[in-house]
Amino acid sequence: MWTPPPSRRVVSSPRATLLLRLLLLADAADAAPPLVGVSPQDEAYFATQVIACKDGSGSFPRIRLNDGYCDCADGTDEPGTSACPEGKFYCRNIGDTPRLLFSSFVNDKICDCCDGSDEYESGIHCQNTCRNRKDIDEADDGGAELSVTHLDATSEFTIKHTIGIQNLVHNNINKDLIQKLRGLRMALVIELGLVVCIFAFCVARRRTRTRRRQHILKRKLCLNNSVLMHWDLFSFVGSRTNSPKKLCCFQVS
C-alpha cells in the first residue's frame, strides 16, 4: 500500500522576509517616484498616473517624473532635477521660509536650500541650517526689530540712490536729445540754405542765358537789317547807274 511522503512546511527565515520587503519597497518606489522639488500645493496635481504639462504642450506618465529627461517645455515633469532649463525646484525649508530655485541650482554641489534638499544626489552633505522663526524672535529679543529698521533704512537709501541714478540718467538722456535736436536743426538749416543757393544760382544762370540769347537775337536782327539796307541801297544805286548805259546803248544802236 502506497503512503504519501510526509509534507514539509517551508519556513521562511527573517532575512528572506526582510529582503522580500525591501524588494517590494523598491518596486513601489519605482512605481511612484518621490515628489522631490514639488510644493505641497502641487502634490495633488502629481498624484495621477498621467500628468499634463502645465503649459498645455503635452502630458507624461508618472513614471517619468524626475527621470532626468525633459518632456515638458516648462519643466513640469522635472521639478527635482536640472534636466529642464525652465524647471523650478521647491525648497520646503521646514521651520524657515520656503524658496523656489532655478533648475540649474539642483545638485550643483552648492547648498542653496537651508534644509539641503537641493543636493540629494550631488554627493555632498548639506547641514540643515533652517531655524524656526519663533526661536529666532525669542533669541533676538528685539534684535529683529533693529534688523528690520536697519533693512528699512537701507532699503530707503537704496531706493533714493536708485531714484537719483535714474534721474541723472534721465537728465543725461534729455541733454543728449537736446544736443541731437540742435545738431539736426543746424543740419536742416544748412541744407535749406544750400537748396536756396542752388535754386538762386539756377534762376540767375537761366536769366543770364535768356538775356544772352535775346542780345544775340537783337544783334542778328540788327545785322540783317543793316545788310538789307545796304542791299537796298546798292540796288538803288545800281539801278540809277545802269539805266543811262542802256539808254546810250539804245541810242548808239
Tab-separated table of C-alpha atoms in Angstrom:
chain	number	residue	atom	x	y	z
A	1	MET	CA	0.000	0.000	0.000
A	2	TRP	CA	1.390	3.417	-1.055
A	3	THR	CA	1.641	6.057	1.578
A	4	PRO	CA	2.296	9.699	0.692
A	5	PRO	CA	5.505	11.186	1.983
A	6	PRO	CA	5.135	13.477	4.923
A	7	SER	CA	4.631	17.110	3.939
A	8	ARG	CA	7.344	19.543	4.739
A	9	ARG	CA	6.480	23.071	5.760
A	10	VAL	CA	8.744	25.643	4.248
A	11	VAL	CA	9.614	28.143	6.903
A	12	SER	CA	10.993	31.414	5.632
A	13	SER	CA	13.794	32.976	7.534
A	14	PRO	CA	13.559	36.548	8.832
A	15	ARG	CA	16.330	37.583	6.461
A	16	ALA	CA	14.414	36.346	3.440
A	17	THR	CA	11.306	38.147	4.616
A	18	LEU	CA	13.229	41.370	5.101
A	19	LEU	CA	14.808	41.046	1.654
A	20	LEU	CA	11.394	40.477	0.100
A	21	ARG	CA	10.005	43.544	1.811
A	22	LEU	CA	12.909	45.640	0.606
A	23	LEU	CA	12.327	44.469	-2.965
A	24	LEU	CA	8.651	45.343	-2.685
A	25	LEU	CA	9.516	48.774	-1.340
A	26	ALA	CA	11.969	49.305	-4.200
A	27	ASP	CA	9.302	48.342	-6.732
A	28	ALA	CA	6.863	50.694	-5.071
A	29	ALA	CA	9.422	53.476	-5.164
A	30	ASP	CA	9.977	52.864	-8.889
A	31	ALA	CA	6.239	52.829	-9.497
A	32	ALA	CA	5.687	56.086	-7.628
A	33	PRO	CA	8.701	58.416	-7.818
A	34	PRO	CA	9.260	60.699	-4.851
A	35	LEU	CA	7.892	64.202	-5.197
A	36	VAL	CA	11.265	65.904	-4.940
A	37	GLY	CA	11.144	69.632	-5.583
A	38	VAL	CA	7.334	69.736	-5.586
A	39	SER	CA	5.486	72.212	-3.395
A	40	PRO	CA	2.783	70.841	-1.057
A	41	GLN	CA	0.146	72.720	-3.042
A	42	ASP	CA	1.072	70.761	-6.194
A	43	GLU	CA	1.214	67.274	-4.679
A	44	ALA	CA	-2.371	66.559	-5.720
A	45	TYR	CA	-1.524	67.655	-9.264
A	46	PHE	CA	1.169	64.954	-9.499
A	47	ALA	CA	-0.958	62.227	-7.890
A	48	THR	CA	-2.472	60.926	-11.143
A	49	GLN	CA	-0.841	58.291	-13.339
A	50	VAL	CA	-0.854	60.600	-16.377
A	51	ILE	CA	0.206	64.158	-15.654
A	52	ALA	CA	-0.371	67.063	-18.007
A	53	CYS	CA	2.227	69.721	-18.657
A	54	LYS	CA	1.193	72.994	-17.065
A	55	ASP	CA	1.767	74.908	-20.282
A	56	GLY	CA	-0.584	72.567	-22.151
A	57	SER	CA	2.119	71.295	-24.506
A	58	GLY	CA	1.505	67.606	-23.700
A	59	SER	CA	1.432	65.003	-20.956
A	60	PHE	CA	3.660	62.308	-19.475
A	61	PRO	CA	3.212	59.173	-17.341
A	62	ARG	CA	4.003	59.423	-13.664
A	63	ILE	CA	6.972	57.068	-14.003
A	64	ARG	CA	8.745	59.799	-15.987
A	65	LEU	CA	8.537	62.269	-13.125
A	66	ASN	CA	12.068	63.368	-12.191
A	67	ASP	CA	13.644	60.818	-14.556
A	68	GLY	CA	16.286	63.256	-15.812
A	69	TYR	CA	14.702	63.812	-19.244
A	70	CYS	CA	12.787	66.954	-20.117
A	71	ASP	CA	9.370	66.028	-21.522
A	72	CYS	CA	7.603	69.356	-20.898
A	73	ALA	CA	8.969	72.633	-22.187
A	74	ASP	CA	8.091	74.395	-18.929
A	75	GLY	CA	9.790	71.724	-16.791
A	76	THR	CA	6.623	70.336	-15.200
A	77	ASP	CA	7.970	66.774	-15.330
A	78	GLU	CA	11.362	67.681	-13.809
A	79	PRO	CA	10.767	69.734	-10.647
A	80	GLY	CA	13.515	67.880	-8.787
A	81	THR	CA	16.265	67.691	-11.433
A	82	SER	CA	18.235	70.065	-13.618
A	83	ALA	CA	17.080	68.496	-16.897
A	84	CYS	CA	14.744	71.325	-17.917
A	85	PRO	CA	16.089	74.889	-18.113
A	86	GLU	CA	12.653	76.288	-17.250
A	87	GLY	CA	12.138	73.996	-14.245
A	88	LYS	CA	11.760	75.240	-10.672
A	89	PHE	CA	12.839	73.391	-7.510
A	90	TYR	CA	10.803	73.920	-4.344
A	91	CYS	CA	12.743	74.062	-1.076
A	92	ARG	CA	10.419	73.119	1.742
A	93	ASN	CA	12.746	74.551	4.424
A	94	ILE	CA	10.573	73.311	7.254
A	95	GLY	CA	10.671	75.853	10.059
A	96	ASP	CA	12.004	78.537	7.762
A	97	THR	CA	10.914	80.345	4.624
A	98	PRO	CA	10.319	78.128	1.552
A	99	ARG	CA	12.187	79.001	-1.620
A	100	LEU	CA	11.983	78.404	-5.351
A	101	LEU	CA	15.262	77.676	-7.105
A	102	PHE	CA	16.168	77.532	-10.757
A	103	SER	CA	16.739	74.021	-12.012
A	104	SER	CA	20.410	74.784	-12.631
A	105	PHE	CA	20.915	75.045	-8.846
A	106	VAL	CA	19.887	71.424	-8.264
A	107	ASN	CA	22.776	69.030	-7.491
A	108	ASP	CA	25.409	71.646	-8.312
A	109	LYS	CA	27.381	70.853	-5.117
A	110	ILE	CA	26.298	74.135	-3.533
A	111	CYS	CA	23.793	74.116	-0.685
A	112	ASP	CA	21.093	76.590	-1.683
A	113	CYS	CA	18.203	75.268	0.432
A	114	CYS	CA	18.679	75.584	4.175
A	115	ASP	CA	17.437	72.002	4.559
A	116	GLY	CA	19.895	70.748	1.903
A	117	SER	CA	17.165	69.140	-0.180
A	118	ASP	CA	18.577	70.538	-3.431
A	119	GLU	CA	21.757	68.427	-3.152
A	120	TYR	CA	20.249	64.966	-2.727
A	121	GLU	CA	22.376	63.373	-5.487
A	122	SER	CA	25.458	65.596	-5.649
A	123	GLY	CA	27.455	63.538	-3.147
A	124	ILE	CA	27.891	66.340	-0.629
A	125	HIS	CA	26.286	66.592	2.780
A	126	CYS	CA	24.396	69.804	3.485
A	127	GLN	CA	23.645	70.625	7.081
A	128	ASN	CA	20.139	71.674	7.956
A	129	THR	CA	20.512	75.334	8.822
A	130	CYS	CA	16.785	76.085	8.870
A	131	ARG	CA	15.686	77.805	12.062
A	132	ASN	CA	12.247	78.291	13.466
A	133	ARG	CA	11.120	81.886	13.261
A	134	LYS	CA	9.702	81.778	16.776
A	135	ASP	CA	13.073	80.690	18.126
A	136	ILE	CA	14.740	83.438	16.136
A	137	ASP	CA	12.380	86.048	17.549
A	138	GLU	CA	12.916	84.802	21.105
A	139	ALA	CA	16.693	84.636	20.692
A	140	ASP	CA	16.914	88.064	19.162
A	141	ASP	CA	14.899	89.723	21.956
A	142	GLY	CA	14.180	92.792	19.925
A	143	GLY	CA	17.117	92.426	17.594
A	144	ALA	CA	14.766	91.559	14.796
A	145	GLU	CA	13.145	94.964	15.085
A	146	LEU	CA	16.571	96.549	14.871
A	147	SER	CA	17.340	94.433	11.827
A	148	VAL	CA	14.029	95.389	10.254
A	149	THR	CA	14.704	99.046	10.987
A	150	HIS	CA	18.183	98.727	9.512
A	151	LEU	CA	16.783	96.983	6.474
A	152	ASP	CA	14.124	99.653	6.085
A	153	ALA	CA	16.741	102.387	6.292
A	154	THR	CA	18.954	100.526	3.857
A	155	SER	CA	16.033	99.969	1.508
A	156	GLU	CA	15.091	103.647	1.722
A	157	PHE	CA	18.671	104.675	0.976
A	158	THR	CA	18.819	102.185	-1.885
A	159	ILE	CA	15.542	103.466	-3.302
A	160	LYS	CA	16.669	107.084	-3.051
A	161	HIS	CA	20.030	106.215	-4.589
A	162	THR	CA	18.313	104.328	-7.385
A	163	ILE	CA	15.907	107.206	-7.996
A	164	GLY	CA	18.842	109.629	-8.056
A	165	ILE	CA	20.673	107.482	-10.576
A	166	GLN	CA	17.534	107.204	-12.694
A	167	ASN	CA	17.045	110.976	-12.607
A	168	LEU	CA	20.690	111.515	-13.542
A	169	VAL	CA	20.419	109.080	-16.419
A	170	HIS	CA	17.149	110.699	-17.484
A	171	ASN	CA	18.732	114.159	-17.406
A	172	ASN	CA	21.718	112.940	-19.394
A	173	ILE	CA	19.401	111.376	-21.928
A	174	ASN	CA	17.440	114.625	-22.177
A	175	LYS	CA	20.655	116.603	-22.668
A	176	ASP	CA	21.781	114.213	-25.366
A	177	LEU	CA	18.409	114.505	-27.080
A	178	ILE	CA	18.539	118.302	-26.911
A	179	GLN	CA	22.041	118.338	-28.388
A	180	LYS	CA	20.996	115.939	-31.115
A	181	LEU	CA	17.941	118.073	-31.909
A	182	ARG	CA	20.100	121.187	-32.069
A	183	GLY	CA	22.549	119.460	-34.362
A	184	LEU	CA	19.688	118.217	-36.520
A	185	ARG	CA	18.209	121.701	-36.680
A	186	MET	CA	21.550	123.173	-37.734
A	187	ALA	CA	21.916	120.494	-40.375
A	188	LEU	CA	18.424	121.262	-41.686
A	189	VAL	CA	19.188	124.991	-41.794
A	190	ILE	CA	22.424	124.366	-43.668
A	191	GLU	CA	20.711	122.041	-46.135
A	192	LEU	CA	17.900	124.540	-46.648
A	193	GLY	CA	20.454	127.303	-47.261
A	194	LEU	CA	22.265	125.140	-49.796
A	195	VAL	CA	18.995	124.394	-51.578
A	196	VAL	CA	18.108	128.096	-51.702
A	197	CYS	CA	21.570	128.989	-53.022
A	198	ILE	CA	21.409	126.302	-55.684
A	199	PHE	CA	17.928	127.447	-56.712
A	200	ALA	CA	19.015	131.096	-56.879
A	201	PHE	CA	22.092	130.150	-58.906
A	202	CYS	CA	19.987	128.155	-61.350
A	203	VAL	CA	17.495	131.022	-61.733
A	204	ALA	CA	20.275	133.581	-62.238
A	205	ARG	CA	22.015	131.372	-64.774
A	206	ARG	CA	18.789	130.856	-66.656
A	207	ARG	CA	18.125	134.594	-66.734
A	208	THR	CA	21.666	135.245	-67.918
A	209	ARG	CA	21.322	132.717	-70.714
A	210	THR	CA	17.961	134.210	-71.680
A	211	ARG	CA	19.405	137.713	-71.798
A	212	ARG	CA	22.364	136.478	-73.815
A	213	ARG	CA	20.068	134.814	-76.296
A	214	GLN	CA	17.998	137.974	-76.573
A	215	HIS	CA	21.139	140.043	-77.119
A	216	ILE	CA	22.373	137.630	-79.772
A	217	LEU	CA	18.997	137.727	-81.493
A	218	LYS	CA	18.997	141.518	-81.410
A	219	ARG	CA	22.484	141.637	-82.925
A	220	LYS	CA	21.463	139.204	-85.641
A	221	LEU	CA	18.349	141.240	-86.316
A	222	CYS	CA	20.332	144.458	-86.485
A	223	LEU	CA	22.891	142.822	-88.766
A	224	ASN	CA	20.184	141.522	-91.048
A	225	ASN	CA	18.553	144.934	-91.138
A	226	SER	CA	21.846	146.616	-91.978
A	227	VAL	CA	22.525	144.066	-94.709
A	228	LEU	CA	19.095	144.619	-96.143
A	229	MET	CA	19.584	148.369	-96.018
A	230	HIS	CA	22.921	148.118	-97.760
A	231	TRP	CA	21.487	145.758	-100.313
A	232	ASP	CA	18.595	148.079	-100.992
A	233	LEU	CA	20.991	150.995	-101.285
A	234	PHE	CA	23.244	149.053	-103.589
A	235	SER	CA	20.301	148.002	-105.686
A	236	PHE	CA	19.083	151.558	-105.863
A	237	VAL	CA	22.487	152.873	-106.856
A	238	GLY	CA	22.916	150.115	-109.378
A	239	SER	CA	19.588	150.829	-110.914
A	240	ARG	CA	20.456	154.507	-111.251
A	241	THR	CA	23.793	153.648	-112.789
A	242	ASN	CA	22.606	151.030	-115.299
A	243	SER	CA	19.710	152.993	-116.781
A	244	PRO	CA	21.861	155.623	-118.683
A	245	LYS	CA	24.022	152.929	-120.153
A	246	LYS	CA	21.004	151.211	-121.504
A	247	LEU	CA	19.836	154.480	-122.911
A	248	CYS	CA	23.201	155.140	-124.521
A	249	CYS	CA	23.390	151.747	-125.950
A	250	PHE	CA	19.928	152.147	-127.280
A	251	GLN	CA	20.864	155.428	-128.908
A	252	VAL	CA	24.056	154.079	-130.440
A	253	SER	CA	22.369	151.158	-131.917
